[in-house]
Amino acid sequence: MLGSVTLVIFVIAILFVVKTVKVVPQQHAWVVERLGKYHATLGPGLSIVVPFIDRVAYKHILKEIPLDVPPQVCITRDNTQLQVDGILYFQITDPMRASYGSSNYIAAITQLAQTTLRSVIGKMELDKTFEERDHINTTIVNAIDESAENWGVKVLRYEIKDLTPPKEILHAMQAQITAEREKRALIAASEGRKQEQINIATGQREAAIAKSEGEKQASINRAEGEAAAILSIAEASAEAIRKTAAAIQAPGGADAANLKVAEQYVNAFGELAKTSNTLIVPANLSDMSGLIATAMQVVKTQSK
């Protein structure tokens, strides 16, 4: 009998300890009610409550929570159906309000996200919905966050996962994209051909300019060379004449000049006779003999 009583007391003691000691995990918050009324919010760690009077009514996770918003059909400003789904990220900031501010804050946030999304999409045309995702996300977050404050919830961000128009619109958009790409390809090809023609014309013009410049420089060089040659010949001739004149002025120079002339005269007639079958004789033989006599006299004079 005594053992049974001891066992009962031991069970009651364990039950009392279990009901009294509460260990709250990290990033969690427990809402305690006392006799059906809100009493306190237990933070992470060890807490003591009054057994059978206090009870843990709600347990909340304080981590960031992703919430999948179900797909829905929205009507754009240009009367096009668009199926949209997204994901919402929120966090509980006030466990007491999250417990008593709404009977189901998750459902409330989901419904508010869907209605706000329909309103925002309805103000845009179809093409803009694909370009203004960031604007849509920001608008939804601002609209939900204002209402969710009364529910003890902070909406952190909203992201659109998919924007799916009807198949007919998809085909039309694909055809439009294909046409735009073909247009850009044709424009790029024509621009390439235009640039090619410009490059060819520029190259030909530069080649012609370079050729004319080369010819001009070659002509200048030839003219300068011919002028230099003429000048050199003239200077050589002048120098020869000066030396000849000086030699004639020297003693015996005149006689030597006469002898040279006679030799060239005789040599010239000799060369003419070699190139023809006709015998050429001087027109005035007396002059020939006079030249020879003069030449012999010059030799005799030079020998003395």
Tab-separated table of C-alpha atoms in Angstrom:
chain	number	residue	atom	x	y	z
A	1	MET	CA	0.000	0.000	0.000
A	2	LEU	CA	2.817	2.356	0.927
A	3	GLY	CA	4.594	1.601	-2.354
A	4	SER	CA	1.526	2.545	-4.390
A	5	VAL	CA	1.184	5.878	-2.596
A	6	THR	CA	4.856	6.601	-3.172
A	7	LEU	CA	4.469	5.816	-6.868
A	8	VAL	CA	1.468	8.137	-7.150
A	9	ILE	CA	3.337	10.951	-5.383
A	10	PHE	CA	6.335	10.426	-7.695
A	11	VAL	CA	4.141	10.621	-10.814
A	12	ILE	CA	2.437	13.773	-9.498
A	13	ALA	CA	5.838	15.325	-8.790
A	14	ILE	CA	7.040	14.563	-12.318
A	15	LEU	CA	3.825	15.970	-13.775
A	16	PHE	CA	4.201	19.065	-11.592
A	17	VAL	CA	7.766	19.606	-12.789
A	18	VAL	CA	6.762	19.124	-16.417
A	19	LYS	CA	3.921	21.642	-16.055
A	20	THR	CA	6.105	24.117	-14.170
A	21	VAL	CA	9.383	24.147	-16.121
A	22	LYS	CA	9.332	25.287	-19.738
A	23	VAL	CA	12.383	25.348	-22.012
A	24	VAL	CA	11.913	27.591	-25.036
A	25	PRO	CA	14.263	26.941	-28.036
A	26	GLN	CA	16.290	29.695	-29.682
A	27	GLN	CA	14.382	31.883	-32.191
A	28	HIS	CA	11.073	30.808	-30.705
A	29	ALA	CA	8.474	32.587	-28.573
A	30	TRP	CA	5.680	31.015	-26.519
A	31	VAL	CA	2.576	32.881	-25.483
A	32	VAL	CA	1.307	31.959	-21.979
A	33	GLU	CA	-2.296	32.418	-20.888
A	34	ARG	CA	-3.349	32.507	-17.262
A	35	LEU	CA	-6.895	31.368	-16.690
A	36	GLY	CA	-7.693	31.992	-20.370
A	37	LYS	CA	-6.183	35.477	-20.504
A	38	TYR	CA	-2.900	36.606	-22.002
A	39	HIS	CA	-0.245	36.607	-19.318
A	40	ALA	CA	3.285	36.685	-20.785
A	41	THR	CA	5.522	35.831	-23.720
A	42	LEU	CA	8.304	33.385	-22.950
A	43	GLY	CA	11.641	33.977	-24.671
A	44	PRO	CA	14.380	31.413	-25.391
A	45	GLY	CA	15.681	29.599	-22.320
A	46	LEU	CA	14.276	28.186	-19.069
A	47	SER	CA	11.002	29.606	-17.743
A	48	ILE	CA	8.699	28.795	-14.795
A	49	VAL	CA	4.927	28.805	-15.045
A	50	VAL	CA	2.171	28.000	-12.569
A	51	PRO	CA	0.920	24.497	-13.325
A	52	PHE	CA	-2.758	24.004	-14.063
A	53	ILE	CA	-3.251	27.796	-14.037
A	54	ASP	CA	-0.866	28.906	-16.784
A	55	ARG	CA	-0.767	27.240	-20.149
A	56	VAL	CA	1.243	27.709	-23.351
A	57	ALA	CA	-1.460	28.785	-25.786
A	58	TYR	CA	0.654	29.661	-28.859
A	59	LYS	CA	4.117	28.796	-30.109
A	60	HIS	CA	5.719	31.013	-32.724
A	61	ILE	CA	8.894	30.757	-34.796
A	62	LEU	CA	10.765	34.053	-35.033
A	63	LYS	CA	12.834	33.031	-38.064
A	64	GLU	CA	12.191	34.352	-41.561
A	65	ILE	CA	9.428	32.248	-43.073
A	66	PRO	CA	8.854	31.727	-46.819
A	67	LEU	CA	5.203	31.572	-47.834
A	68	ASP	CA	4.208	30.256	-51.253
A	69	VAL	CA	1.415	32.376	-52.745
A	70	PRO	CA	-0.842	30.162	-54.929
A	71	PRO	CA	-1.053	30.990	-58.673
A	72	GLN	CA	-3.909	33.208	-59.778
A	73	VAL	CA	-5.204	34.722	-63.008
A	74	CYS	CA	-4.867	38.505	-63.281
A	75	ILE	CA	-6.297	40.800	-65.968
A	76	THR	CA	-3.919	43.418	-67.361
A	77	ARG	CA	-4.852	46.915	-68.448
A	78	ASP	CA	-5.099	45.776	-72.090
A	79	ASN	CA	-7.512	42.956	-71.109
A	80	THR	CA	-5.017	40.104	-71.290
A	81	GLN	CA	-5.178	37.188	-68.869
A	82	LEU	CA	-1.947	36.557	-67.018
A	83	GLN	CA	-1.296	33.750	-64.550
A	84	VAL	CA	0.980	34.908	-61.736
A	85	ASP	CA	2.435	33.145	-58.749
A	86	GLY	CA	5.016	34.284	-56.249
A	87	ILE	CA	6.622	33.719	-52.883
A	88	LEU	CA	6.389	35.918	-49.805
A	89	TYR	CA	8.930	36.206	-46.986
A	90	PHE	CA	7.766	37.390	-43.561
A	91	GLN	CA	8.823	37.313	-39.930
A	92	ILE	CA	6.894	37.476	-36.648
A	93	THR	CA	7.923	40.544	-34.701
A	94	ASP	CA	5.181	40.611	-32.023
A	95	PRO	CA	4.105	37.139	-30.783
A	96	MET	CA	1.199	38.544	-28.756
A	97	ARG	CA	-0.351	40.302	-31.787
A	98	ALA	CA	0.373	37.294	-33.976
A	99	SER	CA	-1.654	35.228	-31.491
A	100	TYR	CA	-4.624	37.548	-31.028
A	101	GLY	CA	-4.516	40.042	-33.922
A	102	SER	CA	-5.839	37.567	-36.487
A	103	SER	CA	-7.369	34.155	-36.339
A	104	ASN	CA	-5.029	33.045	-39.144
A	105	TYR	CA	-2.370	35.579	-40.092
A	106	ILE	CA	-0.889	33.280	-42.767
A	107	ALA	CA	-4.187	33.093	-44.646
A	108	ALA	CA	-4.661	36.837	-44.188
A	109	ILE	CA	-1.235	37.612	-45.623
A	110	THR	CA	-1.805	35.242	-48.552
A	111	GLN	CA	-5.178	36.759	-49.444
A	112	LEU	CA	-3.843	40.302	-49.127
A	113	ALA	CA	-0.887	39.464	-51.380
A	114	GLN	CA	-3.212	38.043	-54.037
A	115	THR	CA	-5.645	40.976	-54.002
A	116	THR	CA	-2.814	43.517	-54.095
A	117	LEU	CA	-1.171	41.659	-56.958
A	118	ARG	CA	-4.382	41.704	-58.983
A	119	SER	CA	-4.742	45.429	-58.363
A	120	VAL	CA	-1.174	46.210	-59.431
A	121	ILE	CA	-1.302	43.999	-62.531
A	122	GLY	CA	-4.629	45.556	-63.556
A	123	LYS	CA	-2.959	48.966	-63.830
A	124	MET	CA	-0.281	47.744	-66.257
A	125	GLU	CA	-0.178	46.621	-69.846
A	126	LEU	CA	1.094	43.149	-70.641
A	127	ASP	CA	4.528	44.231	-71.885
A	128	LYS	CA	5.111	46.352	-68.786
A	129	THR	CA	4.447	43.462	-66.416
A	130	PHE	CA	7.583	41.714	-67.630
A	131	GLU	CA	9.654	44.879	-67.291
A	132	GLU	CA	8.329	46.150	-63.938
A	133	ARG	CA	8.802	43.125	-61.686
A	134	ASP	CA	10.728	45.107	-59.116
A	135	HIS	CA	7.993	47.736	-58.998
A	136	ILE	CA	5.333	45.055	-58.543
A	137	ASN	CA	7.286	43.381	-55.750
A	138	THR	CA	7.871	46.646	-53.894
A	139	THR	CA	4.230	47.728	-54.193
A	140	ILE	CA	2.960	44.432	-52.797
A	141	VAL	CA	5.399	44.498	-49.873
A	142	ASN	CA	4.423	48.057	-48.938
A	143	ALA	CA	0.694	47.292	-49.138
A	144	ILE	CA	0.893	44.083	-47.075
A	145	ASP	CA	3.339	45.448	-44.515
A	146	GLU	CA	0.999	48.279	-43.573
A	147	SER	CA	-1.832	45.888	-42.735
A	148	ALA	CA	0.326	43.089	-41.322
A	149	GLU	CA	1.635	45.394	-38.587
A	150	ASN	CA	-1.610	44.815	-36.670
A	151	TRP	CA	-0.970	41.075	-36.901
A	152	GLY	CA	2.520	41.276	-35.402
A	153	VAL	CA	4.071	40.287	-38.709
A	154	LYS	CA	6.757	42.064	-40.736
A	155	VAL	CA	6.676	41.404	-44.491
A	156	LEU	CA	10.263	41.418	-45.728
A	157	ARG	CA	9.936	40.913	-49.482
A	158	TYR	CA	7.824	39.461	-52.264
A	159	GLU	CA	9.167	37.797	-55.392
A	160	ILE	CA	7.240	36.903	-58.536
A	161	LYS	CA	8.165	33.397	-59.621
A	162	ASP	CA	6.286	33.091	-62.911
A	163	LEU	CA	4.318	35.296	-65.284
A	164	THR	CA	2.492	33.041	-67.727
A	165	PRO	CA	0.311	34.577	-70.461
A	166	PRO	CA	-2.031	32.437	-72.613
A	167	LYS	CA	-0.521	30.244	-75.339
A	168	GLU	CA	-1.857	32.497	-78.114
A	169	ILE	CA	-0.125	35.503	-76.557
A	170	LEU	CA	3.055	33.476	-76.142
A	171	HIS	CA	3.029	32.534	-79.832
A	172	ALA	CA	2.406	36.160	-80.833
A	173	MET	CA	5.202	37.364	-78.562
A	174	GLN	CA	7.561	34.750	-79.973
A	175	ALA	CA	6.684	35.801	-83.515
A	176	GLN	CA	7.279	39.429	-82.590
A	177	ILE	CA	10.630	38.599	-81.038
A	178	THR	CA	11.603	36.585	-84.130
A	179	ALA	CA	10.615	39.475	-86.400
A	180	GLU	CA	12.623	41.926	-84.282
A	181	ARG	CA	15.660	39.669	-84.414
A	182	GLU	CA	15.369	39.271	-88.173
A	183	LYS	CA	15.005	43.034	-88.499
A	184	ARG	CA	18.117	43.631	-86.396
A	185	ALA	CA	19.982	41.008	-88.437
A	186	LEU	CA	19.026	42.724	-91.720
A	187	ILE	CA	19.988	46.118	-90.347
A	188	ALA	CA	23.289	44.743	-89.098
A	189	ALA	CA	23.970	43.121	-92.484
A	190	SER	CA	23.156	46.336	-94.377
A	191	GLU	CA	25.314	48.340	-91.996
A	192	GLY	CA	28.107	45.847	-92.585
A	193	ARG	CA	27.789	46.164	-96.368
A	194	LYS	CA	27.661	49.950	-96.074
A	195	GLN	CA	30.770	49.981	-93.925
A	196	GLU	CA	32.452	47.593	-96.348
A	197	GLN	CA	31.757	49.925	-99.288
A	198	ILE	CA	32.982	52.880	-97.263
A	199	ASN	CA	36.151	51.027	-96.354
A	200	ILE	CA	36.760	50.000	-99.984
A	201	ALA	CA	36.196	53.556	-101.248
A	202	THR	CA	38.411	54.971	-98.524
A	203	GLY	CA	41.106	52.429	-99.315
A	204	GLN	CA	40.959	53.192	-103.044
A	205	ARG	CA	41.083	56.935	-102.378
A	206	GLU	CA	44.043	56.562	-100.044
A	207	ALA	CA	45.771	54.245	-102.536
A	208	ALA	CA	45.241	56.773	-105.365
A	209	ILE	CA	46.551	59.579	-103.175
A	210	ALA	CA	49.554	57.523	-102.187
A	211	LYS	CA	50.209	56.567	-105.831
A	212	SER	CA	49.967	60.180	-107.005
A	213	GLU	CA	52.209	61.294	-104.174
A	214	GLY	CA	54.702	58.609	-105.172
A	215	GLU	CA	54.591	59.633	-108.829
A	216	LYS	CA	54.952	63.267	-107.836
A	217	GLN	CA	57.960	62.484	-105.681
A	218	ALA	CA	59.456	60.315	-108.422
A	219	SER	CA	59.070	63.158	-110.932
A	220	ILE	CA	60.669	65.556	-108.492
A	221	ASN	CA	63.495	63.146	-107.898
A	222	ARG	CA	64.047	62.643	-111.655
A	223	ALA	CA	63.950	66.379	-112.288
A	224	GLU	CA	66.369	67.006	-109.450
A	225	GLY	CA	68.626	64.230	-110.760
A	226	GLU	CA	68.557	65.594	-114.328
A	227	ALA	CA	69.183	69.107	-113.052
A	228	ALA	CA	72.069	67.870	-110.962
A	229	ALA	CA	73.464	65.952	-113.960
A	230	ILE	CA	73.158	68.982	-116.254
A	231	LEU	CA	74.774	71.148	-113.619
A	232	SER	CA	77.604	68.660	-113.179
A	233	ILE	CA	78.164	68.440	-116.955
A	234	ALA	CA	78.063	72.199	-117.260
A	235	GLU	CA	80.513	72.611	-114.400
A	236	ALA	CA	82.795	69.950	-115.949
A	237	SER	CA	82.605	71.621	-119.348
A	238	ALA	CA	83.326	75.003	-117.831
A	239	GLU	CA	86.264	73.570	-115.913
A	240	ALA	CA	87.570	71.918	-119.102
A	241	ILE	CA	87.242	75.163	-121.014
A	242	ARG	CA	89.034	77.050	-118.254
A	243	LYS	CA	91.850	74.518	-118.247
A	244	THR	CA	92.033	74.554	-122.066
A	245	ALA	CA	92.159	78.331	-122.069
A	246	ALA	CA	94.859	78.289	-119.428
A	247	ALA	CA	96.826	75.701	-121.393
A	248	ILE	CA	96.597	77.812	-124.587
A	249	GLN	CA	97.852	80.851	-122.713
A	250	ALA	CA	100.853	78.858	-121.529
A	251	PRO	CA	104.028	78.727	-123.701
A	252	GLY	CA	103.489	76.391	-126.658
A	253	GLY	CA	99.807	76.020	-125.793
A	254	ALA	CA	98.549	77.483	-129.034
A	255	ASP	CA	100.761	75.157	-131.118
A	256	ALA	CA	99.601	72.152	-129.087
A	257	ALA	CA	96.011	73.161	-129.657
A	258	ASN	CA	96.577	73.358	-133.382
A	259	LEU	CA	98.198	69.927	-133.335
A	260	LYS	CA	95.249	68.494	-131.421
A	261	VAL	CA	92.795	69.971	-133.882
A	262	ALA	CA	94.751	68.531	-136.801
A	263	GLU	CA	94.798	65.076	-135.179
A	264	GLN	CA	91.054	65.135	-134.554
A	265	TYR	CA	90.501	66.318	-138.139
A	266	VAL	CA	92.511	63.439	-139.545
A	267	ASN	CA	90.910	60.911	-137.174
A	268	ALA	CA	87.425	62.087	-138.093
A	269	PHE	CA	88.055	61.508	-141.817
A	270	GLY	CA	89.546	58.135	-140.980
A	271	GLU	CA	86.468	57.048	-139.063
A	272	LEU	CA	84.194	58.171	-141.863
A	273	ALA	CA	86.188	56.085	-144.317
A	274	LYS	CA	85.777	52.950	-142.145
A	275	THR	CA	81.970	53.156	-142.026
A	276	SER	CA	81.426	53.507	-145.781
A	277	ASN	CA	82.639	52.028	-149.065
A	278	THR	CA	83.054	55.556	-150.429
A	279	LEU	CA	86.471	57.126	-150.065
A	280	ILE	CA	86.217	60.520	-148.456
A	281	VAL	CA	88.929	63.072	-149.166
A	282	PRO	CA	89.130	66.513	-147.757
A	283	ALA	CA	87.520	69.243	-149.803
A	284	ASN	CA	90.697	71.321	-149.710
A	285	LEU	CA	93.804	69.220	-149.811
A	286	SER	CA	95.971	72.265	-149.401
A	287	ASP	CA	94.405	72.799	-146.013
A	288	MET	CA	95.147	69.185	-145.133
A	289	SER	CA	98.751	69.546	-145.978
A	290	GLY	CA	98.864	72.794	-144.120
A	291	LEU	CA	97.449	71.102	-141.040
A	292	ILE	CA	99.954	68.288	-141.305
A	293	ALA	CA	102.788	70.728	-141.811
A	294	THR	CA	101.639	72.657	-138.789
A	295	ALA	CA	101.394	69.488	-136.728
A	296	MET	CA	104.935	68.445	-137.759
A	297	GLN	CA	106.237	71.881	-136.943
A	298	VAL	CA	104.647	71.628	-133.500
A	299	VAL	CA	106.275	68.226	-132.933
A	300	LYS	CA	109.661	69.538	-133.958
A	301	THR	CA	109.265	72.535	-131.736
A	302	GLN	CA	108.244	70.338	-128.783
A	303	SER	CA	111.228	68.018	-129.456
A	304	LYS	CA	113.659	70.916	-129.168
